[in-house]
Each structure stands twice: as structure tokens, then as C-alpha cells.
């Protein structure tokens, strides 16, 4: 019986084993086993990881980053700048919280500096050559930072040197219409005059470029307390260090160039051996000397002017009457019959500027890039501009770097971090980078994220990415309640008062706004890097195009008179909408985690390359670097397609048939670009 | 016992089933089952399929295609052209051997035709206004084809109309140096003269453009028997229909424009509503009337010329002495003191031209295109140019279409077939196509294959693909044993003798050369469409760059004198070589069928986009449509980088420092492009 049981037992076990074997080998599980990569390629963003990232972003770390970055002035290519290069390399090379790799890239770029020996001077000189007034050479020190020997004297970068002397006139904001008003309406001969203008209304360089044809020989520019200080003027109790407002001696420095990128190597990366155009061929810089001064000095000059009253909208916040100048000072003034003299000693120099680059390699699609960047160089200590952004970037890389070093995470796509050099001189570092790596960036970059000034963002390094390369770009900044201040930007912008103390006392005590920006930017970055589907909604683009179209239709009756139809443009926008809707439907109807990775890639490429379809390198031959026919800069205030808006404005003014032809041409350019973009979004074949 | 056995049986069965279940579900097969697409995405080209394709390509089918396509003259936009459109649509729409889809695309393009009422005339007119000689208006008919009423009179498309009358001079090939020789060396006043020149040496339009500054007022152009007929001249026994040689009355028609694409819509697809530049703004067309004539008529004129003997290398095959003209005829001639008069009535017209498009959708990567194309329009019957190519294309689509319709095959990538319109007027249909679909073609096209004239290929529709879009392109043609003929192209080229009889009697009796071309082109097409790895070898590119570099180094000592170093270019080429070698090694070391499809795609994108990295839309502002810095056209004969070669030649001639700067600039442009291409091939991050 035992034997029998044993036998039956063995028999049963035998049957059992045969069953197992049959079950394992003879019954197909719907094909061979999946290769390891199948799961990887279809993985989507991990929400838990994002939550963890948000939790780990630390406001005090950001504060300490800022303290370190702002310890000395770090104007582009100075010793202070090199210190920040080393600091970035150290942080990104950190074995515990650094990136996969970090390195520097150098360009030899054309900058402009005041003389280290002869400071620029602004004086009032009597007919007998007595100096009656001298503008302040440096800003007043309220804290040790302003007294640092490396604080650069306020100056207008790219202003030519020179010693113009002439009668002063007040020209409001230095717009063409301002000079025209003086010259035509007021019948003032501007030849040989020095203009004083306030910031705002026209670009920095434009204030001098606009003045030149009227015979003006020099320009002073200042920030009126109306435009930046909500009228406050007194440093006894109103301005910094008593508040965030600009002290009377504060001067906004800046680049007085109107293009982006190194001026002497257009479209070429500025390497040591690169061909450079002669300085005389540079366009878009002041043809006459220009110098910025504080409103304390501007007050001393403007309030002494003679001549008739300036129009009401030319008035700033000074407690004197704004007159336009005789030209020159009023008869009651000590300066009567005196000239204003500028002594400008600026010099162009070729200097080595560095970008610091860092990378986290992608696991699944290393050939798809998310680029995150900010410039590193400042005018003085640059606490807000740019170090608020850099502090945030360093905190993001610290948190992500730690996860990478611990092996806890690696993004689906590659992330490239860029700490750009020489932005303040015209977005130079970022632009040279886009020129050098044009091809691979163009083919592989999903998006560019810029976080510069974390509050009150202005123009910044995204320009070359969106305008030149056609890469979807985002600029992130915390902003203010505009009902509480009329300041066009934070008041210490580009002055020696943009310091750690200023930032931590008045801009973001506790650094919680910075923390919020870091969390937001990091969240966006992680979604761009890890989402299976690139998180772009092309229907939003359709909406923008439709708004532009609606506005442009105001031109249609005038254009119809000239035999130009807007129907093709209408049809193109409608085609784009249809293509966007159908792509979105296709996305909705698909379970992307189950689809072939090549189908997901296909859709992602459609989304990534959508922006590229709007590039036309020949659309704006006169606008350096602008190739994007939807977002290029324009002169006309009409919110529509820039080429069309400007051509229409020109044709309406001149009514020349050649100018109407240009309107037709721009209509065709835009129509073709929108149709091309619709093809990009439509069925791939 | 029965019960017991039953029980044990049931127990055994139960154990067996549990075993099967455990075996199937509880033991992992090394992961979950593979999704269906895993096998598809890693499938490589099927050699058996290629063999089958080659076997099925039929010479008689090609012959019958040709017979059908050449039944009537089919110059662009004529009724005969429309017949070929319908025929292509019928073939590609065939339910048993057609493509997935076929359609037409229309462009409104600027063409140039002779008058239908007033034929162009070339006469010799005596001082008393007697007409002493009239050139033949139409070619002599040896078969019914030449007598067809739709045979267009020989003319120079885009020649302006006009009635110039003047003394005749012989100007060899109409090169600048030819006119200079007459004007400077021979001291002949060319003002008011009519030049007669032979084909070759300079482009068609150039012969008139070069003449204009010397005061020449009209040009005649002919094909010298030396250049096309190996000297043969007599139609009694030597020329067609006795051989493949050109009969005495045969005239090469052609486009006398020097740009490609529709002339009035540069960079814009020529839709109905597209902006058109005025006719007066068209560049690159003859500024003075020009007319082609047969060598029979040229003989009658040249042999009567007076003046001194032409240089030896100006002599053609006529059995008279080539003199340069008094100007005018010799004193022994009946034409002495007579003028040559041209009466040209050509007219520019906007006409609708069609491309016929067909597609086979890709299964795995539908968003990757292989484009195969040829033009459809001819000057007359166009048996060789272009119908030899179209016959081949139709045979390829028949064989592939049948496989698709039977469900036996579908390519990995999409295949687009294009039957281009209006090529003869300047590659217009293909260029407008690249303009209209610029974005998506640029991002998705792996390669373009062109098969036009199957023998002795000339410039053709690949131009816009390679020069404007930067797409890897191939032109396939069967060629001749050059030791047996000096003909620069088949002799009936662009004449009324390019007929089915001519092709089947003298060019390819039995159509086996056509068959070979079809097999070769189809083989290439299938490998491009189906290979897992795109079959490009980037090391070949490195070799070309190295050859160009070596040649350019001849400039280096001269450039060193000017302070321009060639080291950066050397380094760039070396970087390219390193990147190409390492990519090839990576490919060799990988088993691509086992890799993630995104890695294979990554490598394929590197190969596909390599050519794009050489595009620079601003490198040649004066050369319409040329953006590829390696393969652009050039004037200098030095086989190196075109921008560098031309800039160097110019600077050497002028020795102006601004011209040496341009050499430096082109050096920088090329260096940056090659480095960009090296980045494309290098590690993706």
C-alpha cells in the first residue's frame, strides 16, 4: 500500500511536472518575452517625484546661493565674473549634488567699457570755460557694497567716446516723435545741442540714434522718479536703504546696442579665429556720445532749463517746471549761456567671456534636450539681475543632482543647464551658443526655460532660442501687484544698489518668492523632461494665430482696394486649427503607454518642431537674428503678425505701390509659414 | 476499482491542470510578453523582396510606358502635358498596381513662350532692306512626330522680345573671356553687333548676359557638330534617322534663366494668390534677344563671315575657316555689308503647372520620407528627356504597387513619388514643392532620388532638394563609353528628334538599359525605405571634406600673408572625421535589431540630418536657393569649398582688403558648418 501510494504519488508528481512544463513552454503568452527596454520607453512622468522635488526645494539654500553669488561685483569678463564661473563649476561638479558633467565654453566677444584711468564726465561749462557743475561720477555708498573698488562707473556700453559740448534741451524720452516735436512744432534748431532724456518709451540706443539726424551731438539719459520711484526722491527717508526705491544718485547702466549677440561676428560663434566685421560696420549702436546720470543730477540740470513749457505728458516727478530749453538754461540760472559738456572715454574691447554648461543625460531619449538657462554676469553685484535667477537654478540643480547621484532618478530626455556670459552687453553668451550649436540644438531641443530676474522680468536670453532657433521658450518670473507701484521694473535695476541686502530686505525677505519660482520652474522642467508626451497644447497656438488674424482683418478693406486678398491667410489659419484639433483628437484617442515608441516620438516631433515651421531666415533681412514670423519684434503697435503690421503701417504712410507690394509679400510669407506649420501638425503622410 | 481508478484519474487530471496553470502563470518567462510592435520596429530590409523586385522589372513594360508618354509633344502646361498628368494619375490610382494615394498639385508659374501667330525670325538683311537669307523656322520632318502641329518652334525661353539688327560677329561660346578677346585683344567695337555663339562653355542665359555689357544687341546660339555629332553633318547618311546624330536643322531649345524655381515668387510657393515680383525685377535672364538655330543655318552664316581668323580653340567642325567677323560678312560674300536681324516675339505668361504626387505609406516610420521624382514636361516629345526616366519610375511603381495592393509588402518608411511639372523652364515644379512643404520635408526626408534622362544625365530636379533643403540626393543615369563619342549629351537633346523611334532605335533597343536603371533605382529605393539603419556612410563624407580641405590648403600661404589662419578649418575637418569614425564604430558594435527603436531612430536621425547641418541661408546672399556650403555652385574651377574658392579668386584678382575679409568670412562660415555637422554626428549629449 505504501508502495502503491508512493507509486501514485510519483505518478501524480510526474503528471504535475509534465503539466508545469506544458503550461510554461507549450502555451504561448501572446509572443516572446518583452525586451527590457519596452517598459522604459513607455514610462510617463512620476508625480511622486515632482512632489518630492517641490518638498526638497529650500528657501535658505537659495538665500545662501544669492549671498555667495553677490559677494563681489561680477560684470562680464571681470575677475568677479571668473569667481562666479568657478563657483558654478564647483557646484555642478559636486560629487554629491552635481550634474553628470559640467564645463566652460569661451567666446571672444566685443564689449565696451569706460576707461579705467579717465572717468566719463558730465559738466556745465561757462562761456569763459569755468566748470560750474559736475555730475556725480559714482553712486553714493549706503553700504560697503557700493564702495567696492570693482563697482563700474555708470556708463552707456557701446556709446562712442567723444567730447561734445552744446546747449541743453529736454527731449522727453528720445523718441523720433519727441525730437520732431522740438524741431518741427517748436521750431528749435537742434544742431549742436545736447539732449537730456528720460528712460522709457524708446530703447536705450534709440535715444541717441533718433537724435543724430536732427543734429544733436550728445545725449544724457536719466531715470525720472515718476517712472521708477512712484515719485519718491529723498534719500533722507524715502529711498533705499529706507525702502526699495532708487536713491537720487542711482544710475541705470546698460547696453546701448539694439541687436543681440556679439556685434562683430553676426551669425558666427565668436571663436578666437572667427572673422570679425570692422567696428565701423557695427549697426544699431549710438552714433553720438551718450551717458546715463542719476536723477539728482538730472534735477540740477532740467530745473535750470529755459525755453517754453514742455507738453504735459513730458513731465516727470520733479518739483520744478519741465521746460524744453532755450536751447540752454534760463536767464535766471547761474548756468545761463553755459554749455553742457560730455567727456566720454568708453572703449570697445575683445574679451573672453564664458558660458558654464552642465548636463544630466537622458535615459530614453538622450537626443532630446530641455535647456534651462540664465545669465551669470551683472552690471554691479546684480542681486536681482541675474543672481536671483541663478540662485534658483542652483537650487534646482542641487535637488535634481542629488537624485541623479544617488541613482534614484534619471530624466527621460537630456537636460542642459546654461549659465550664460555677457548677457548685459546684448545676450551675447546665449546667442553665441545658439550660433555654434545651431544644427544640433535646432533638431533636438524640445524647449528652453529662462529664469533671470525672478521678479519683473525684462528681455533676456530666451531671445536667440525663440527668434533665431525657433525653439519653444518660456520665461518665468514672480511679479508684483501692479496696482501698488507704477515702477516699470524694480528700482535698483542695473545700479549699484542691486545688492544682497536690497534683495533680502525689500524684494523677498525669507526668500519664499524665490522658492516658489524654483518650485514652479522645476516642475515645468521635470514635466518637459519626463512626460511621455511633450506637454505642449497646439490648440493654444491656433488661438494665438486666430487672434492675430482677427486683428489683421482690420487691414482687409484697405488691402482689397489694392487688389490684395486676405482669404489665403484666413484659409491658412483655418487649416492650422483643423490640423491642431485632429492631432489633439489623435492624442486623446491613443493610449500612448501602449503605443509603439516611434508613434509617440512622431507626435512629440510634431509638437517640438511646430515652432520651427514659423522660421523664415529671409523674412526680415534688416532685423538681425529675427527669423520667427509670428513673434519677431515690430515697430507697429498693432498686435498682429509683425511683418504684416510693419509693412502695412509703412504702406499706409507712404501709399507707394512698392510699399503695398511689400504688404502683399509679407502676407504671402506668413500664409506659407502657417500652412507649413499646419503640415507639421497634420497627418504625417 | 473502477471508481478508484476514476478517482485517481480525476486526481491525476486535477494535478495535471494545476501544473499547467502554475507553469503558465506562475513562472515568469523573463518579463511580460512583448507587444506586437516589437518585432515590426526592429525588422530589417528583406533581401528576398529585393530579388523579387529585380526579377519583376520588365523591359517591355518600360518600352510601352515610353510609347504612351511620348505619343504627343508635352511641353509644360500644354494640352499634351495635361494628357500625361491624366496618365500618371490613372497609373498611380490603379486599383491593382497603383499607390496608396495619388493627386495633383497646381502652381501658377511664370513661363515664356514664342508667339502662336508671329514666329521668331532670323534673317540677313541687305543695306537696301532686301531679305537675303532666312533661317529655318521649324526642324525638318523625317518622321510624323516632327510634323505634329504641337511641336514648338525652337526658341530661347525667357529671351526678351525685340528686333535687333546689326553686323554679325562670332564669339565662340559666349563666355566673358570670349567677348573680352574680341573687344580687347582684337580691338573690335562690339556695340550694335549680333553675336553668334555655340552651345557649351557658358550657361544658356550667360551667353547673352555676358554679351550685354560689351554693347552686343542680339545673340544667336547653335550646336556645333564638333560638340555633339563627333563632326558628322550630313543628313543624307550620317545623322538621324541614319544614326543617333543630330540632323542639320535640329535646334536645342532650353530655359535661358540661371536660377531654379518660379522666377516671380522667390522662396514662396507660386499659388494663385502669392505675391509676385514685377517682371522687371527678375534676375538672371537675357537682357537682349537671343535665339537658337540649327547648325545648318549657323554654317550658312559663320562661313560667310569676314574679319580675322578665330583662335584655334574657337573652331568647330565646319569645313570652312572660322573667322570672327568684320564685324559682318566677308567681301566675297553675297551678304557683304548686310546685317543680321532677329525678330523675337517671346512672351512671359502665368500658367498653371501640375506636379503629380503619389505615396506609399510607411508602416513603422511613416514620418520618414524617401522621395523619388522626375519631371514630366518635355520640350517636344521628350523621349529621353524626361520620359526615359518617367517610364522607369512607372515600372518601379507598377511592381511595388502590386505588392502593396496584394498586401505582400509595405515599406518601413513612407515613399513619395513626384512627377514634376515645368522642369524645362527652370526646375519649377520640384522647387515650388520644396518651398510649399519646406518644414515637413526638411524634418522628415531621408533622401531624394532623381531619375530623369536615363542616359547622359544633366542638371535636374534634385537641385532644390540638395541645395535649398539640404536633403541627401542621388541622380541615377546610365551613361556611355566616353571613349566612343565626344558628344556632351545625347545629340537629340531638346530637339524635335527626341522621339520614341529615336530612343528605341538608337539609344536603347530592347530597353535593357532602362531596365537596368529601373532595377538599380528600385534597389536603392527599397534599401532606403526598408533598412533598419539608414544606409549612409558618413565616413565617405569625411573623405570628401578632407579632399576639399587638401585642395584649399593651397591657399594657406597666401592667406597667412593676410593674417588668416586655416588651422580652424583643419581642426573642424579633423573633428568631423573623429565623429564619423566613432559613430561608425558605435553602429558596428551594436546589434541594432535588439536595440531600443529610439536608439536606432537616434542614429538614423544623425545620418539623415547630417546634410542639413551644412545649410546656411545667408552664406550666398547673391545665389538664389543655394544654402549648402559644401555643394553650392561656384565660378572658380578650384575643386574645394565653393564660397571659399570664389572669395579667394575674387580677392586674388582685386587684392582689396575688403575682399580678403570676405575670404576670412567664408572660411569662418565653412568651419562653423563643418563643426556643426561634426556635432550632429558626435555623441548626442
Short mmCIF file of N, CA and C in Angstrom, two decimals, chain B residues 339-449:
data_model
loop_
_atom_site.label_atom_id
_atom_site.label_comp_id
_atom_site.label_asym_id
_atom_site.label_seq_id
_atom_site.Cartn_x
_atom_site.Cartn_y
_atom_site.Cartn_z
N UNK B 339 23.24 93.11 -92.66
CA UNK B 339 23.05 92.90 -91.22
C UNK B 339 22.34 91.58 -90.98
N UNK B 340 22.49 91.11 -89.76
CA UNK B 340 21.65 90.00 -89.30
C UNK B 340 20.56 90.61 -88.43
N UNK B 341 19.35 90.13 -88.66
CA UNK B 341 18.22 90.68 -87.90
C UNK B 341 17.50 89.56 -87.15
N UNK B 342 17.19 89.82 -85.90
CA UNK B 342 16.38 88.90 -85.11
C UNK B 342 15.01 89.53 -84.91
N UNK B 343 13.96 88.73 -85.14
CA UNK B 343 12.61 89.20 -84.79
C UNK B 343 12.04 88.22 -83.78
N UNK B 344 12.09 88.64 -82.53
CA UNK B 344 11.72 87.73 -81.44
C UNK B 344 10.42 88.22 -80.81
N UNK B 345 9.47 87.30 -80.71
CA UNK B 345 8.14 87.66 -80.20
C UNK B 345 7.78 86.89 -78.93
N UNK B 346 8.79 86.42 -78.21
CA UNK B 346 8.51 85.64 -76.99
C UNK B 346 7.72 86.47 -75.99
N UNK B 347 6.95 85.77 -75.17
CA UNK B 347 6.11 86.47 -74.19
C UNK B 347 6.06 85.68 -72.88
N UNK B 348 6.21 86.39 -71.76
CA UNK B 348 6.07 85.75 -70.45
C UNK B 348 4.60 85.54 -70.14
N UNK B 349 4.27 84.37 -69.58
CA UNK B 349 2.87 84.10 -69.24
C UNK B 349 2.78 83.36 -67.92
N UNK B 350 1.74 83.68 -67.14
CA UNK B 350 1.46 82.90 -65.92
C UNK B 350 0.58 81.72 -66.31
N UNK B 351 1.04 80.51 -65.99
CA UNK B 351 0.31 79.31 -66.40
C UNK B 351 0.21 78.34 -65.25
N UNK B 352 -0.83 77.53 -65.26
CA UNK B 352 -0.97 76.51 -64.22
C UNK B 352 -0.19 75.26 -64.57
N UNK B 353 0.77 74.93 -63.74
CA UNK B 353 1.57 73.73 -63.97
C UNK B 353 1.31 72.75 -62.83
N UNK B 354 1.27 71.47 -63.17
CA UNK B 354 0.94 70.46 -62.15
C UNK B 354 2.10 69.54 -61.82
N UNK B 355 2.25 69.27 -60.56
CA UNK B 355 3.00 68.10 -60.12
C UNK B 355 1.99 66.99 -59.89
N UNK B 356 2.34 65.75 -60.26
CA UNK B 356 1.50 64.62 -59.85
C UNK B 356 2.25 63.91 -58.74
N UNK B 357 1.56 63.72 -57.62
CA UNK B 357 2.19 63.13 -56.44
C UNK B 357 1.56 61.78 -56.15
N UNK B 358 2.35 60.84 -55.67
CA UNK B 358 1.82 59.55 -55.26
C UNK B 358 2.55 59.11 -54.01
N UNK B 359 1.89 58.25 -53.23
CA UNK B 359 2.53 57.88 -51.98
C UNK B 359 2.27 56.41 -51.61
N UNK B 360 3.28 55.79 -51.03
CA UNK B 360 3.09 54.50 -50.35
C UNK B 360 3.41 54.77 -48.88
N UNK B 361 2.42 54.61 -48.02
CA UNK B 361 2.62 54.97 -46.61
C UNK B 361 3.53 53.97 -45.90
N UNK B 362 4.40 54.50 -45.05
CA UNK B 362 5.28 53.63 -44.29
C UNK B 362 4.54 52.95 -43.15
N UNK B 363 5.01 51.78 -42.78
CA UNK B 363 4.33 51.02 -41.72
C UNK B 363 4.88 51.38 -40.34
N UNK B 364 6.19 51.52 -40.24
CA UNK B 364 6.82 51.69 -38.93
C UNK B 364 7.19 53.15 -38.68
N UNK B 365 7.74 53.79 -39.69
CA UNK B 365 8.14 55.19 -39.58
C UNK B 365 7.51 55.99 -40.72
N UNK B 366 6.19 56.14 -40.68
CA UNK B 366 5.54 56.89 -41.77
C UNK B 366 6.03 58.33 -41.86
N UNK B 367 6.59 58.84 -40.77
CA UNK B 367 7.09 60.23 -40.77
C UNK B 367 8.53 60.33 -41.24
N UNK B 368 9.00 59.31 -41.93
CA UNK B 368 10.28 59.41 -42.61
C UNK B 368 10.02 59.14 -44.07
N UNK B 369 10.51 60.09 -44.92
CA UNK B 369 10.18 60.01 -46.34
C UNK B 369 11.39 59.67 -47.20
N UNK B 370 11.15 58.79 -48.17
CA UNK B 370 12.09 58.65 -49.28
C UNK B 370 11.33 59.23 -50.47
N UNK B 371 11.91 60.24 -51.10
CA UNK B 371 11.23 60.86 -52.24
C UNK B 371 11.93 60.43 -53.52
N UNK B 372 11.12 60.02 -54.48
CA UNK B 372 11.63 59.60 -55.77
C UNK B 372 10.92 60.45 -56.81
N UNK B 373 11.68 61.13 -57.67
CA UNK B 373 10.99 62.01 -58.60
C UNK B 373 11.66 62.16 -59.95
N UNK B 374 10.86 62.67 -60.86
CA UNK B 374 11.36 63.07 -62.18
C UNK B 374 10.36 64.04 -62.77
N UNK B 375 10.84 64.89 -63.66
CA UNK B 375 9.86 65.79 -64.27
C UNK B 375 9.11 65.07 -65.37
N UNK B 376 8.00 65.67 -65.75
CA UNK B 376 7.10 65.06 -66.72
C UNK B 376 7.10 65.84 -68.03
N UNK B 377 7.35 67.16 -67.91
CA UNK B 377 7.28 68.02 -69.09
C UNK B 377 8.52 67.88 -69.96
N UNK B 378 8.30 68.05 -71.26
CA UNK B 378 9.42 67.96 -72.22
C UNK B 378 9.39 69.22 -73.08
N UNK B 379 10.40 69.37 -73.94
CA UNK B 379 10.31 70.46 -74.91
C UNK B 379 9.45 70.05 -76.09
N UNK B 380 9.68 68.81 -76.59
CA UNK B 380 8.83 68.35 -77.69
C UNK B 380 8.25 67.00 -77.24
N UNK B 381 8.64 65.91 -77.89
CA UNK B 381 8.11 64.61 -77.43
C UNK B 381 8.87 64.10 -76.22
N UNK B 382 10.09 64.55 -76.09
CA UNK B 382 10.86 64.24 -74.90
C UNK B 382 10.97 62.76 -74.57
N UNK B 383 11.43 61.97 -75.54
CA UNK B 383 11.51 60.53 -75.28
C UNK B 383 12.58 60.23 -74.25
N UNK B 384 13.76 60.83 -74.43
CA UNK B 384 14.81 60.59 -73.45
C UNK B 384 14.64 61.54 -72.27
N UNK B 385 14.48 62.82 -72.60
CA UNK B 385 14.36 63.86 -71.56
C UNK B 385 12.94 64.38 -71.53
N UNK B 386 12.12 63.93 -70.61
CA UNK B 386 12.38 63.17 -69.40
C UNK B 386 11.76 61.78 -69.41
N UNK B 387 11.17 61.37 -70.57
CA UNK B 387 10.27 60.22 -70.49
C UNK B 387 11.00 58.91 -70.24
N UNK B 388 12.30 58.85 -70.58
CA UNK B 388 13.05 57.64 -70.23
C UNK B 388 13.00 57.45 -68.71
N UNK B 389 13.13 58.56 -67.97
CA UNK B 389 13.07 58.48 -66.52
C UNK B 389 11.67 58.17 -66.01
N UNK B 390 10.69 58.78 -66.63
CA UNK B 390 9.30 58.56 -66.18
C UNK B 390 8.86 57.12 -66.46
N UNK B 391 9.31 56.58 -67.61
CA UNK B 391 8.97 55.18 -67.92
C UNK B 391 9.54 54.25 -66.87
N UNK B 392 10.74 54.56 -66.43
CA UNK B 392 11.39 53.76 -65.39
C UNK B 392 10.61 53.90 -64.08
N UNK B 393 10.25 55.15 -63.74
CA UNK B 393 9.52 55.37 -62.49
C UNK B 393 8.20 54.62 -62.49
N UNK B 394 7.50 54.64 -63.64
CA UNK B 394 6.21 53.95 -63.72
C UNK B 394 6.37 52.45 -63.58
N UNK B 395 7.49 51.91 -64.07
CA UNK B 395 7.69 50.48 -63.93
C UNK B 395 7.98 50.12 -62.46
N UNK B 396 8.74 50.98 -61.81
CA UNK B 396 9.01 50.76 -60.38
C UNK B 396 7.71 50.81 -59.58
N UNK B 397 6.88 51.82 -59.86
CA UNK B 397 5.63 51.92 -59.09
C UNK B 397 4.67 50.77 -59.43
N UNK B 398 4.74 50.27 -60.66
CA UNK B 398 3.87 49.13 -61.01
C UNK B 398 4.23 47.91 -60.16
N UNK B 399 5.53 47.61 -60.09
CA UNK B 399 5.95 46.41 -59.37
C UNK B 399 5.69 46.57 -57.86
N UNK B 400 6.06 47.75 -57.32
CA UNK B 400 5.86 47.98 -55.88
C UNK B 400 4.37 48.10 -55.55
N UNK B 401 3.63 48.79 -56.44
CA UNK B 401 2.20 49.00 -56.21
C UNK B 401 1.46 47.68 -56.12
N UNK B 402 1.84 46.75 -56.99
CA UNK B 402 1.19 45.44 -57.00
C UNK B 402 1.42 44.73 -55.64
N UNK B 403 2.65 44.79 -55.16
CA UNK B 403 2.95 44.15 -53.86
C UNK B 403 2.12 44.78 -52.73
N UNK B 404 1.99 46.10 -52.79
CA UNK B 404 1.23 46.81 -51.75
C UNK B 404 -0.24 46.42 -51.85
N UNK B 405 -0.78 46.44 -53.07
CA UNK B 405 -2.22 46.15 -53.23
C UNK B 405 -2.54 44.72 -52.83
N UNK B 406 -1.58 43.81 -53.04
CA UNK B 406 -1.81 42.41 -52.64
C UNK B 406 -1.57 42.20 -51.15
N UNK B 407 -1.12 43.25 -50.45
CA UNK B 407 -0.85 43.10 -49.02
C UNK B 407 0.42 42.32 -48.73
N UNK B 408 1.31 42.23 -49.72
CA UNK B 408 2.53 41.43 -49.53
C UNK B 408 3.68 42.24 -48.93
N UNK B 409 3.55 43.54 -49.03
CA UNK B 409 4.66 44.39 -48.59
C UNK B 409 4.17 45.79 -48.28
N UNK B 410 4.80 46.41 -47.30
CA UNK B 410 4.61 47.83 -47.04
C UNK B 410 5.94 48.33 -46.51
N UNK B 411 6.44 49.45 -47.04
CA UNK B 411 7.78 49.87 -46.62
C UNK B 411 7.79 50.32 -45.16
N UNK B 412 8.96 50.22 -44.55
CA UNK B 412 9.13 50.73 -43.19
C UNK B 412 8.86 52.24 -43.16
N UNK B 413 9.48 52.96 -44.12
CA UNK B 413 9.32 54.42 -44.22
C UNK B 413 8.37 54.75 -45.38
N UNK B 414 7.85 55.94 -45.40
CA UNK B 414 6.96 56.33 -46.49
C UNK B 414 7.75 56.63 -47.76
N UNK B 415 7.16 56.30 -48.88
CA UNK B 415 7.77 56.64 -50.16
C UNK B 415 6.86 57.64 -50.88
N UNK B 416 7.43 58.75 -51.29
CA UNK B 416 6.67 59.76 -52.03
C UNK B 416 7.22 59.80 -53.45
N UNK B 417 6.32 59.67 -54.42
CA UNK B 417 6.75 59.81 -55.81
C UNK B 417 6.29 61.15 -56.35
N UNK B 418 7.15 61.83 -57.07
CA UNK B 418 6.79 63.13 -57.64
C UNK B 418 7.03 63.15 -59.13
N UNK B 419 6.00 63.52 -59.88
CA UNK B 419 6.15 63.73 -61.32
C UNK B 419 6.04 65.23 -61.52
N UNK B 420 7.21 65.86 -61.59
CA UNK B 420 7.27 67.33 -61.53
C UNK B 420 6.88 68.00 -62.84
N UNK B 421 6.27 69.16 -62.73
CA UNK B 421 5.92 69.96 -63.91
C UNK B 421 6.96 71.04 -64.16
N UNK B 422 7.02 71.51 -65.39
CA UNK B 422 7.78 72.72 -65.77
C UNK B 422 9.25 72.70 -65.36
N UNK B 423 9.85 71.50 -65.40
CA UNK B 423 11.28 71.44 -65.11
C UNK B 423 12.08 72.17 -66.16
N UNK B 424 11.62 72.03 -67.41
CA UNK B 424 12.41 72.58 -68.52
C UNK B 424 12.54 74.09 -68.44
N UNK B 425 11.64 74.72 -67.72
CA UNK B 425 11.69 76.18 -67.59
C UNK B 425 12.50 76.61 -66.36
N UNK B 426 13.13 75.65 -65.69
CA UNK B 426 13.98 76.01 -64.55
C UNK B 426 13.60 75.23 -63.29
N UNK B 427 13.41 73.92 -63.43
CA UNK B 427 13.17 73.04 -62.27
C UNK B 427 12.02 73.59 -61.41
N UNK B 428 10.99 74.09 -62.08
CA UNK B 428 9.98 74.87 -61.36
C UNK B 428 9.10 74.01 -60.45
N UNK B 429 8.52 72.94 -60.98
CA UNK B 429 7.59 72.14 -60.17
C UNK B 429 8.23 71.61 -58.91
N UNK B 430 9.43 71.05 -59.04
CA UNK B 430 10.09 70.47 -57.86
C UNK B 430 10.46 71.57 -56.86
N UNK B 431 10.90 72.73 -57.36
CA UNK B 431 11.28 73.81 -56.46
C UNK B 431 10.08 74.36 -55.71
N UNK B 432 8.97 74.55 -56.41
CA UNK B 432 7.77 75.07 -55.72
C UNK B 432 7.32 74.07 -54.65
N UNK B 433 7.44 72.78 -54.96
CA UNK B 433 7.10 71.74 -53.98
C UNK B 433 7.97 71.89 -52.73
N UNK B 434 9.28 72.09 -52.91
CA UNK B 434 10.15 72.22 -51.73
C UNK B 434 9.84 73.51 -50.97
N UNK B 435 9.41 74.54 -51.67
CA UNK B 435 9.05 75.78 -50.98
C UNK B 435 7.76 75.60 -50.19
N UNK B 436 6.77 74.98 -50.82
CA UNK B 436 5.49 74.83 -50.13
C UNK B 436 5.59 73.93 -48.91
N UNK B 437 6.32 72.84 -49.03
CA UNK B 437 6.37 71.86 -47.94
C UNK B 437 7.70 71.89 -47.21
N UNK B 438 8.35 73.04 -47.24
CA UNK B 438 9.70 73.18 -46.69
C UNK B 438 9.86 72.51 -45.33
N UNK B 439 9.02 72.91 -44.38
CA UNK B 439 9.22 72.46 -42.99
C UNK B 439 9.14 70.95 -42.89
N UNK B 440 8.06 70.38 -43.41
CA UNK B 440 7.95 68.95 -43.17
C UNK B 440 8.93 68.14 -44.00
N UNK B 441 9.25 68.59 -45.18
CA UNK B 441 10.26 67.87 -45.97
C UNK B 441 11.62 67.94 -45.29
N UNK B 442 11.93 69.12 -44.77
CA UNK B 442 13.22 69.31 -44.11
C UNK B 442 13.39 68.40 -42.91
N UNK B 443 12.31 68.25 -42.14
CA UNK B 443 12.41 67.48 -40.90
C UNK B 443 12.36 65.98 -41.15
N UNK B 444 11.75 65.55 -42.25
CA UNK B 444 11.39 64.13 -42.37
C UNK B 444 12.00 63.39 -43.53
N UNK B 445 12.64 64.11 -44.46
CA UNK B 445 13.09 63.41 -45.67
C UNK B 445 14.47 62.79 -45.49
N UNK B 446 14.55 61.50 -45.69
CA UNK B 446 15.82 60.78 -45.57
C UNK B 446 16.65 60.97 -46.83
N UNK B 447 16.01 60.89 -47.98
CA UNK B 447 16.77 61.00 -49.23
C UNK B 447 15.85 61.32 -50.39
N UNK B 448 16.44 61.92 -51.42
CA UNK B 448 15.74 62.17 -52.67
C UNK B 448 16.48 61.45 -53.79
N UNK B 449 15.71 60.70 -54.58
CA UNK B 449 16.30 60.00 -55.74
C UNK B 449 15.71 60.60 -57.00
#
